[in-house]
């Protein structure tokens, strides 16, 4: 991407539209005509550059420049615009949230002053981001394969790895609160003449990370146990009070004690669906240890000698410590969910509002938060492969049947969705861009 360095001068009234404020643009913008400034600034690359300069200004506490760029971005990226404009409006909101956390009285005053005549800024300051719930996610899952891709690939791998075991212990570390499990139960029931006993272990969800579980664990367990019973499967359901913040230490301890007591006839499956990226990475590691909690968690899993580990994550790297690099990486990935929504969901629909609120939360977390509060620390497929191999896991190729299942599932969705097999793993794509990867591992 070509890098531009715009020079923003004090704002003035545009001769094309007296109600729109645009910056005076110097020759630093190559081949830009001032009379076409607004349209040119609406280009995605230029909006990205403006966001980067706004981030730099906020980090440098440059009140004047930050306020100027906030005004420009507001005028070229209305929150009700097209997918690119809504994406930029969300990043603008995230930058404002970061500015309000900076503690600078001058910058806070400037933003507050701007908010009186600036719809996006006023909305950003006044409205708390909607917390996407698991019930809302349930309404969305069938619309796109964003989650279904991982569900389908993982279920196929689990079925094959657990063939012949009378007991299957599934540890479900999932951001979707067991939404995958009913389809897995159904597949297990149809595959076995004598259904195995299923033990399902989950961890307590963080109350701060959407989608929010808006029912009790007793209710969730009861629903799953009753569904399994309807398929003639006996299920044991257990919740372990353990979270991502310490690398699921209590879960590892429980599994270690439990593993020593069981016979080899029990298959242990660790199903990780878009959850492990919440475990702190190297930037939050203790000074005593050079390893991140992620690596320590994977090595602890290896000592349990599981039958299978399934890892499904979004294929992006948002672990950069500096804000500008993180903003670039997030901008060049987060356009995808906005683009899919633009294609698939009607403007103004509740379903679209819910889903975009979830995207907004993620972007705000990536941009506005630091330290332990920043949980959206995605890593790409290559980095996760390295971590798994370092923990002495070996990748398993997905079978022909698994690939066929994924293909059949994608046939139900828009043609812009696709998938490819890369090395041993599967990748979901949108218009050719990597979105989610699915991988399966066993102890080396």
Short mmCIF file of C-alpha atoms in Angstrom, two decimals:
data_model
loop_
_atom_site.label_atom_id
_atom_site.label_comp_id
_atom_site.label_asym_id
_atom_site.label_seq_id
_atom_site.Cartn_x
_atom_site.Cartn_y
_atom_site.Cartn_z
CA UNK A 1 0.00 0.00 0.00
CA UNK A 2 1.39 3.43 -0.96
CA UNK A 3 2.06 5.60 2.06
CA UNK A 4 0.85 9.21 1.91
CA UNK A 5 1.68 11.95 4.39
CA UNK A 6 -1.13 14.52 4.35
CA UNK A 7 -0.52 17.98 5.76
CA UNK A 8 -3.68 19.22 7.43
CA UNK A 9 -4.17 22.96 7.79
CA UNK A 10 -6.96 24.73 9.74
CA UNK A 11 -10.42 23.75 8.61
CA UNK A 12 -12.39 25.94 6.24
CA UNK A 13 -15.77 25.89 4.57
CA UNK A 14 -15.81 23.95 1.31
CA UNK A 15 -16.85 25.91 -1.75
CA UNK A 16 -18.77 22.81 -2.94
CA UNK A 17 -20.90 22.46 0.16
CA UNK A 18 -21.15 25.16 2.80
CA UNK A 19 -22.32 22.65 5.36
CA UNK A 20 -19.27 20.37 5.11
CA UNK A 21 -15.94 21.08 6.74
CA UNK A 22 -12.89 19.82 4.87
CA UNK A 23 -9.19 20.44 5.46
CA UNK A 24 -7.00 22.60 3.30
CA UNK A 25 -4.89 20.05 1.49
CA UNK A 26 -1.36 20.84 0.39
CA UNK A 27 0.63 19.20 -2.36
CA UNK A 28 1.63 16.46 0.08
CA UNK A 29 -1.42 14.61 -1.26
CA UNK A 30 -0.23 13.43 -4.73
CA UNK A 31 -2.52 14.39 -7.64
CA UNK A 32 -5.37 15.46 -5.34
CA UNK A 33 -7.58 18.31 -6.57
CA UNK A 34 -8.85 20.52 -3.77
CA UNK A 35 -12.30 20.82 -5.36
CA UNK A 36 -12.57 17.01 -5.20
CA UNK A 37 -11.08 16.71 -1.74
CA UNK A 38 -14.08 15.19 -0.06
CA UNK A 39 -14.52 12.44 -2.62
CA UNK A 40 -10.81 11.65 -2.71
CA UNK A 41 -10.60 11.53 1.08
CA UNK A 42 -13.41 8.99 0.96
CA UNK A 43 -11.04 6.48 -0.64
CA UNK A 44 -10.31 3.57 1.70
CA UNK A 45 -6.53 4.00 1.59
CA UNK A 46 -6.77 7.70 2.39
CA UNK A 47 -9.22 7.10 5.23
CA UNK A 48 -6.80 4.57 6.68
CA UNK A 49 -4.01 7.17 6.51
CA UNK A 50 -6.21 9.74 8.25
CA UNK A 51 -6.94 7.25 11.03
CA UNK A 52 -3.21 6.63 11.43
CA UNK A 53 -2.44 10.35 11.62
CA UNK A 54 -5.27 10.76 14.13
CA UNK A 55 -3.80 7.96 16.25
CA UNK A 56 -0.38 9.61 16.10
CA UNK A 57 -1.89 12.96 17.14
CA UNK A 58 -3.73 11.41 20.07
CA UNK A 59 -0.62 9.56 21.24
CA UNK A 60 1.41 12.80 20.95
CA UNK A 61 -1.37 14.77 22.71
CA UNK A 62 -1.51 17.10 19.70
CA UNK A 63 -4.95 18.55 20.43
CA UNK A 64 -5.21 20.78 17.37
CA UNK A 65 -4.29 18.13 14.82
CA UNK A 66 -6.38 15.44 16.53
CA UNK A 67 -9.44 17.69 16.54
CA UNK A 68 -8.97 18.60 12.86
CA UNK A 69 -8.72 14.98 11.77
CA UNK A 70 -11.68 13.98 13.93
CA UNK A 71 -13.76 16.56 12.09
CA UNK A 72 -12.58 15.36 8.69
CA UNK A 73 -13.21 11.71 9.47
CA UNK A 74 -16.68 12.50 10.78
CA UNK A 75 -17.61 14.21 7.51
CA UNK A 76 -16.30 11.52 5.18
CA UNK A 77 -17.34 8.48 7.22
CA UNK A 78 -20.92 8.70 8.54
CA UNK A 79 -21.85 5.74 10.75
CA UNK A 80 -24.87 5.02 8.52
CA UNK A 81 -22.81 5.02 5.29
CA UNK A 82 -21.47 2.16 3.20
CA UNK A 83 -19.33 -0.62 4.66
CA UNK A 84 -16.04 1.31 4.35
CA UNK A 85 -17.55 4.41 5.94
CA UNK A 86 -19.04 2.43 8.80
CA UNK A 87 -15.70 0.71 9.33
CA UNK A 88 -13.92 4.07 9.56
CA UNK A 89 -16.65 5.48 11.83
CA UNK A 90 -16.06 2.55 14.19
CA UNK A 91 -12.30 3.18 14.24
CA UNK A 92 -13.02 6.87 14.85
CA UNK A 93 -15.16 5.90 17.82
CA UNK A 94 -12.37 3.65 19.11
CA UNK A 95 -9.81 6.47 18.81
CA UNK A 96 -12.13 8.81 20.70
CA UNK A 97 -12.49 6.16 23.42
CA UNK A 98 -8.69 5.95 23.58
CA UNK A 99 -8.43 9.75 23.80
CA UNK A 100 -10.84 9.84 26.72
CA UNK A 101 -8.63 7.30 28.53
CA UNK A 102 -5.46 9.34 27.99
CA UNK A 103 -6.18 11.64 30.90
CA UNK A 104 -5.29 14.78 28.96
CA UNK A 105 -7.62 17.59 30.06
CA UNK A 106 -6.88 19.59 26.89
CA UNK A 107 -7.69 16.70 24.59
CA UNK A 108 -10.79 15.77 26.56
CA UNK A 109 -11.98 19.36 26.39
CA UNK A 110 -11.34 19.51 22.64
CA UNK A 111 -13.26 16.29 22.01
CA UNK A 112 -16.12 17.44 24.23
CA UNK A 113 -16.26 20.78 22.41
CA UNK A 114 -16.32 19.00 19.06
CA UNK A 115 -19.16 16.76 20.17
CA UNK A 116 -21.69 19.61 20.24
CA UNK A 117 -21.70 19.82 16.44
CA UNK A 118 -20.38 16.40 15.53
CA UNK A 119 -22.86 13.53 15.36
CA UNK A 120 -20.34 10.67 15.36
CA UNK A 121 -18.28 12.10 18.22
CA UNK A 122 -21.36 12.92 20.30
CA UNK A 123 -22.74 9.44 19.76
CA UNK A 124 -19.39 7.87 20.60
CA UNK A 125 -19.17 9.74 23.89
CA UNK A 126 -22.78 9.18 24.90
CA UNK A 127 -23.61 5.62 23.84
CA UNK A 128 -22.11 2.53 25.42
CA UNK A 129 -21.27 -0.24 22.97
CA UNK A 130 -24.02 -2.86 22.86
CA UNK A 131 -22.86 -6.13 24.42
CA UNK A 132 -23.55 -8.85 21.85
CA UNK A 133 -25.27 -11.81 23.51
CA UNK A 134 -25.11 -15.50 22.71
CA UNK A 135 -28.82 -15.42 21.82
CA UNK A 136 -28.13 -12.71 19.24
CA UNK A 137 -25.20 -14.74 17.94
CA UNK A 138 -27.50 -17.75 17.56
CA UNK A 139 -29.66 -15.67 15.21
CA UNK A 140 -26.57 -14.82 13.15
CA UNK A 141 -24.62 -18.08 12.95
CA UNK A 142 -26.60 -19.46 10.02
CA UNK A 143 -26.26 -16.23 8.02
CA UNK A 144 -22.51 -16.59 7.41
CA UNK A 145 -20.02 -19.45 7.82
CA UNK A 146 -17.80 -17.36 10.12
CA UNK A 147 -18.41 -19.80 12.98
CA UNK A 148 -20.02 -22.68 11.08
CA UNK A 149 -16.79 -23.26 9.16
CA UNK A 150 -14.92 -24.03 12.38
CA UNK A 151 -17.82 -26.04 13.78
CA UNK A 152 -18.01 -28.23 10.67
CA UNK A 153 -14.27 -28.85 10.34
CA UNK A 154 -13.84 -29.51 14.07
CA UNK A 155 -16.79 -31.90 14.31
CA UNK A 156 -15.46 -33.97 11.42
CA UNK A 157 -12.00 -34.22 13.01
CA UNK A 158 -13.47 -35.09 16.42
CA UNK A 159 -15.69 -37.84 14.99
CA UNK A 160 -12.75 -39.51 13.25
CA UNK A 161 -10.34 -39.20 16.20
CA UNK A 162 -12.78 -40.64 18.74
CA UNK A 163 -14.01 -43.59 16.69
CA UNK A 164 -14.33 -46.67 18.92
CA UNK A 165 -13.99 -44.93 22.30
CA UNK A 166 -16.78 -45.76 24.77
CA UNK A 167 -16.24 -42.44 26.56
CA UNK A 168 -15.49 -39.07 24.94
CA UNK A 169 -14.39 -36.21 27.19
CA UNK A 170 -14.78 -32.90 25.35
CA UNK A 171 -13.24 -29.77 26.84
CA UNK A 172 -14.99 -26.94 25.00
CA UNK A 173 -13.02 -23.68 25.08
CA UNK A 174 -15.29 -21.69 22.83
CA UNK A 175 -16.35 -18.07 22.48
CA UNK A 176 -19.78 -19.29 21.37
CA UNK A 177 -20.77 -20.96 24.67
CA UNK A 178 -21.25 -24.54 23.42
CA UNK A 179 -23.17 -23.55 20.29
CA UNK A 180 -21.20 -26.19 18.39
CA UNK A 181 -22.05 -29.03 20.78
CA UNK A 182 -25.61 -29.95 19.64
CA UNK A 183 -24.43 -30.60 16.07
CA UNK A 184 -21.56 -32.69 17.45
CA UNK A 185 -23.93 -34.69 19.66
CA UNK A 186 -26.20 -35.30 16.68
CA UNK A 187 -23.26 -36.47 14.55
CA UNK A 188 -21.98 -38.81 17.29
CA UNK A 189 -25.46 -40.29 17.76
CA UNK A 190 -25.83 -41.04 14.05
CA UNK A 191 -22.35 -42.56 13.80
CA UNK A 192 -22.46 -45.05 16.70
CA UNK A 193 -24.72 -48.07 17.13
CA UNK A 194 -23.96 -47.92 20.85
CA UNK A 195 -23.53 -44.22 21.64
CA UNK A 196 -20.58 -43.37 23.89
CA UNK A 197 -20.80 -41.55 27.19
CA UNK A 198 -20.01 -37.87 26.60
CA UNK A 199 -18.34 -35.81 29.28
CA UNK A 200 -18.50 -32.09 28.54
CA UNK A 201 -16.29 -29.69 30.48
CA UNK A 202 -16.43 -25.93 29.98
CA UNK A 203 -14.98 -22.92 31.81
CA UNK A 204 -16.71 -19.91 33.24
CA UNK A 205 -17.10 -17.17 30.66
CA UNK A 206 -15.63 -13.74 31.22
CA UNK A 207 -18.40 -11.24 31.85
CA UNK A 208 -16.47 -8.61 29.92
CA UNK A 209 -16.07 -10.43 26.60
CA UNK A 210 -19.01 -10.73 24.20
CA UNK A 211 -20.99 -12.67 23.25
CA UNK A 212 -22.43 -12.56 26.74
CA UNK A 213 -24.02 -15.75 28.08
CA UNK A 214 -27.49 -14.55 29.07
CA UNK A 215 -28.57 -17.69 30.89
CA UNK A 216 -27.20 -19.58 33.87
CA UNK A 217 -24.79 -22.51 33.60
CA UNK A 218 -27.43 -24.72 35.16
CA UNK A 219 -29.82 -23.78 32.35
CA UNK A 220 -27.14 -24.27 29.69
CA UNK A 221 -26.16 -27.66 31.10
CA UNK A 222 -29.76 -28.77 31.40
CA UNK A 223 -30.48 -27.87 27.77
CA UNK A 224 -27.43 -29.78 26.51
CA UNK A 225 -28.02 -32.84 28.72
CA UNK A 226 -31.67 -33.01 27.62
CA UNK A 227 -30.72 -32.66 23.96
CA UNK A 228 -28.19 -35.49 24.32
CA UNK A 229 -30.82 -37.61 26.06
CA UNK A 230 -33.16 -37.06 23.10
CA UNK A 231 -30.43 -38.66 20.96
CA UNK A 232 -30.05 -41.61 23.42
CA UNK A 233 -26.72 -40.26 24.64
CA UNK A 234 -25.79 -39.88 28.29
CA UNK A 235 -23.93 -36.66 29.00
CA UNK A 236 -22.11 -35.39 32.09
CA UNK A 237 -21.80 -31.60 32.19
CA UNK A 238 -19.26 -29.75 34.32
CA UNK A 239 -18.22 -26.09 34.65
CA UNK A 240 -14.72 -25.31 35.96
CA UNK A 241 -14.17 -21.83 37.49
CA UNK A 242 -11.24 -20.96 35.25
CA UNK A 243 -10.62 -18.05 32.85
CA UNK A 244 -8.27 -16.94 30.10
CA UNK A 245 -6.55 -14.39 32.34
CA UNK A 246 -4.25 -16.96 33.99
CA UNK A 247 -4.11 -19.35 31.05
CA UNK A 248 -6.94 -21.55 32.38
CA UNK A 249 -4.71 -22.73 35.22
CA UNK A 250 -7.57 -24.21 37.27
CA UNK A 251 -8.82 -26.13 34.22
CA UNK A 252 -5.37 -27.60 33.59
CA UNK A 253 -5.13 -28.64 37.25
CA UNK A 254 -8.57 -30.29 37.12
CA UNK A 255 -7.80 -32.12 33.89
CA UNK A 256 -4.45 -33.29 35.24
CA UNK A 257 -6.05 -34.83 38.33
CA UNK A 258 -8.90 -36.30 36.31
CA UNK A 259 -6.62 -37.71 33.60
CA UNK A 260 -4.65 -39.77 36.10
CA UNK A 261 -7.81 -41.53 37.26
CA UNK A 262 -9.31 -42.51 33.93
CA UNK A 263 -8.56 -45.58 31.85
CA UNK A 264 -7.24 -45.44 28.32
CA UNK A 265 -10.72 -46.10 26.95
CA UNK A 266 -11.56 -42.38 27.35
CA UNK A 267 -10.79 -40.00 24.50
CA UNK A 268 -9.79 -36.50 25.62
CA UNK A 269 -10.62 -33.80 23.07
CA UNK A 270 -9.66 -30.15 23.57
CA UNK A 271 -11.87 -28.06 21.30
CA UNK A 272 -10.59 -24.46 21.03
CA UNK A 273 -12.87 -22.17 19.04
CA UNK A 274 -11.79 -18.53 18.89
CA UNK A 275 -10.87 -18.48 22.56
CA UNK A 276 -7.12 -19.02 22.90
CA UNK A 277 -6.28 -15.58 21.51
CA UNK A 278 -7.70 -14.15 24.75
CA UNK A 279 -4.93 -15.82 26.76
CA UNK A 280 -2.19 -13.22 27.43
CA UNK A 281 0.68 -13.30 24.94
CA UNK A 282 4.36 -12.43 25.42
CA UNK A 283 3.68 -8.71 25.91
CA UNK A 284 1.84 -9.54 29.14
CA UNK A 285 4.16 -12.28 30.38
CA UNK A 286 5.71 -12.23 33.79
CA UNK A 287 9.23 -10.89 34.00
CA UNK A 288 10.20 -14.19 35.63
CA UNK A 289 9.29 -16.26 32.57
CA UNK A 290 10.14 -15.65 28.93
CA UNK A 291 7.23 -17.81 27.81
CA UNK A 292 3.77 -16.40 27.35
CA UNK A 293 0.78 -17.90 29.10
CA UNK A 294 -0.32 -19.11 25.66
CA UNK A 295 2.78 -21.22 25.21
CA UNK A 296 2.62 -22.45 28.81
CA UNK A 297 -1.02 -23.44 28.34
CA UNK A 298 -0.25 -25.44 25.18
CA UNK A 299 2.67 -27.21 26.87
CA UNK A 300 0.41 -28.07 29.81
CA UNK A 301 -2.13 -29.51 27.35
CA UNK A 302 0.60 -31.64 25.81
CA UNK A 303 1.41 -33.17 29.20
CA UNK A 304 -2.22 -34.33 29.39
CA UNK A 305 -1.61 -36.43 26.27
CA UNK A 306 -4.96 -35.55 24.66
CA UNK A 307 -6.41 -37.62 21.85
CA UNK A 308 -7.00 -34.50 19.76
CA UNK A 309 -6.68 -30.73 19.96
CA UNK A 310 -8.72 -28.67 17.51
CA UNK A 311 -7.72 -25.04 17.05
CA UNK A 312 -9.95 -22.58 15.19
CA UNK A 313 -9.02 -18.89 15.10
CA UNK A 314 -9.36 -15.80 12.92
CA UNK A 315 -6.31 -15.43 10.68
CA UNK A 316 -5.01 -11.99 11.65
CA UNK A 317 -2.21 -10.56 13.79
CA UNK A 318 -3.37 -7.92 16.27
CA UNK A 319 -0.58 -8.42 18.83
CA UNK A 320 1.45 -5.34 17.84
CA UNK A 321 2.50 -3.31 20.87
CA UNK A 322 2.50 0.05 19.09
CA UNK A 323 -0.88 1.58 18.28
CA UNK A 324 -0.25 2.48 14.63
CA UNK A 325 0.86 -1.02 13.59
CA UNK A 326 -2.09 -2.51 15.47
CA UNK A 327 -4.49 -0.06 13.82
CA UNK A 328 -3.16 -0.92 10.36
CA UNK A 329 -3.50 -4.65 10.98
CA UNK A 330 -7.01 -4.29 12.43
CA UNK A 331 -8.17 -2.00 9.61
CA UNK A 332 -6.96 -4.46 6.99
CA UNK A 333 -8.84 -7.34 8.61
CA UNK A 334 -11.96 -5.79 10.10
CA UNK A 335 -13.22 -4.56 6.72
CA UNK A 336 -14.18 -8.18 6.04
CA UNK A 337 -17.03 -8.53 8.59
CA UNK A 338 -18.40 -5.13 7.54
CA UNK A 339 -18.28 -6.16 3.89
CA UNK A 340 -20.02 -9.47 4.59
CA UNK A 341 -22.76 -7.71 6.53
CA UNK A 342 -23.23 -5.18 3.70
CA UNK A 343 -23.74 -8.09 1.32
CA UNK A 344 -25.90 -10.32 3.49
CA UNK A 345 -28.00 -8.26 5.90
CA UNK A 346 -30.48 -5.51 5.26
CA UNK A 347 -29.65 -2.01 6.46
CA UNK A 348 -31.52 -1.04 9.58
CA UNK A 349 -32.23 -4.64 10.61
CA UNK A 350 -31.80 -5.57 14.25
CA UNK A 351 -29.64 -8.52 13.26
CA UNK A 352 -27.19 -6.24 11.48
CA UNK A 353 -27.14 -3.75 14.36
CA UNK A 354 -26.34 -6.53 16.83
CA UNK A 355 -23.55 -7.97 14.74
CA UNK A 356 -21.95 -4.61 13.96
CA UNK A 357 -22.07 -3.79 17.67
CA UNK A 358 -19.93 -6.89 18.25
CA UNK A 359 -17.44 -5.76 15.59
CA UNK A 360 -17.41 -2.31 17.19
CA UNK A 361 -16.61 -3.83 20.59
CA UNK A 362 -13.69 -5.77 19.13
CA UNK A 363 -12.24 -2.73 17.37
CA UNK A 364 -12.59 -0.61 20.50
CA UNK A 365 -10.87 -3.30 22.51
CA UNK A 366 -7.97 -3.49 20.03
CA UNK A 367 -7.52 0.29 19.74
CA UNK A 368 -8.66 1.81 23.03
CA UNK A 369 -7.51 -0.77 25.58
CA UNK A 370 -4.08 -1.79 26.82
CA UNK A 371 -2.72 -4.32 29.29
CA UNK A 372 -4.92 -7.11 30.56
CA UNK A 373 -8.04 -5.28 29.35
CA UNK A 374 -7.00 -5.77 25.71
CA UNK A 375 -8.15 -9.34 25.11
CA UNK A 376 -8.51 -9.22 21.32
CA UNK A 377 -4.92 -10.32 20.68
CA UNK A 378 -5.37 -12.36 17.52
CA UNK A 379 -2.45 -14.24 16.03
CA UNK A 380 -2.25 -15.60 12.50
CA UNK A 381 -2.15 -19.24 11.45
CA UNK A 382 1.64 -19.31 11.02
CA UNK A 383 2.26 -18.13 14.59
CA UNK A 384 -0.19 -20.65 16.04
CA UNK A 385 1.44 -23.42 14.03
CA UNK A 386 4.78 -22.44 15.54
CA UNK A 387 3.33 -22.45 19.05
CA UNK A 388 1.74 -25.89 18.58
CA UNK A 389 4.95 -27.42 17.23
CA UNK A 390 6.99 -25.85 20.03
CA UNK A 391 4.60 -27.53 22.46
CA UNK A 392 5.31 -30.87 20.72
CA UNK A 393 2.05 -31.26 18.81
CA UNK A 394 1.86 -32.59 15.29
CA UNK A 395 -0.66 -31.40 12.73
CA UNK A 396 -3.24 -33.77 11.22
CA UNK A 397 -4.59 -33.37 7.70
CA UNK A 398 -8.35 -33.07 7.40
CA UNK A 399 -9.83 -36.08 5.65
CA UNK A 400 -11.66 -36.11 2.34
CA UNK A 401 -14.95 -36.49 4.23
CA UNK A 402 -14.17 -33.42 6.35
CA UNK A 403 -13.37 -31.35 3.24
CA UNK A 404 -16.61 -32.54 1.63
CA UNK A 405 -18.58 -31.50 4.72
CA UNK A 406 -17.05 -28.02 4.63
CA UNK A 407 -17.77 -27.70 0.90
CA UNK A 408 -21.39 -28.73 1.40
CA UNK A 409 -21.78 -26.20 4.20
CA UNK A 410 -20.29 -23.38 2.10
CA UNK A 411 -22.69 -24.19 -0.75
CA UNK A 412 -25.43 -22.80 1.51
CA UNK A 413 -23.77 -19.37 1.58
CA UNK A 414 -22.88 -16.56 -0.81
CA UNK A 415 -20.46 -17.29 -3.64
CA UNK A 416 -17.93 -14.80 -2.22
CA UNK A 417 -17.17 -17.31 0.55
CA UNK A 418 -14.59 -19.94 -0.26
CA UNK A 419 -12.02 -22.14 1.35
CA UNK A 420 -8.60 -23.53 0.61
CA UNK A 421 -6.42 -26.26 2.02
CA UNK A 422 -3.04 -24.94 3.10
CA UNK A 423 -0.53 -27.49 4.32
CA UNK A 424 -2.65 -29.65 6.66
CA UNK A 425 -5.12 -26.96 7.59
CA UNK A 426 -8.30 -25.42 6.18
CA UNK A 427 -8.83 -21.71 5.58
CA UNK A 428 -12.14 -19.90 5.17
CA UNK A 429 -11.91 -16.98 2.72
CA UNK A 430 -14.03 -13.99 1.76
CA UNK A 431 -13.38 -12.69 -1.78
CA UNK A 432 -10.05 -14.51 -1.65
CA UNK A 433 -8.91 -12.99 1.69
CA UNK A 434 -8.16 -15.27 4.64
CA UNK A 435 -10.73 -15.07 7.41
CA UNK A 436 -10.65 -18.15 9.71
CA UNK A 437 -8.37 -21.16 9.86
CA UNK A 438 -9.12 -24.61 11.29
CA UNK A 439 -6.39 -27.01 12.38
CA UNK A 440 -6.23 -30.37 14.16
CA UNK A 441 -3.36 -31.67 16.29
CA UNK A 442 -2.26 -34.70 18.27
CA UNK A 443 0.75 -35.22 20.57
CA UNK A 444 3.94 -35.68 18.55
#
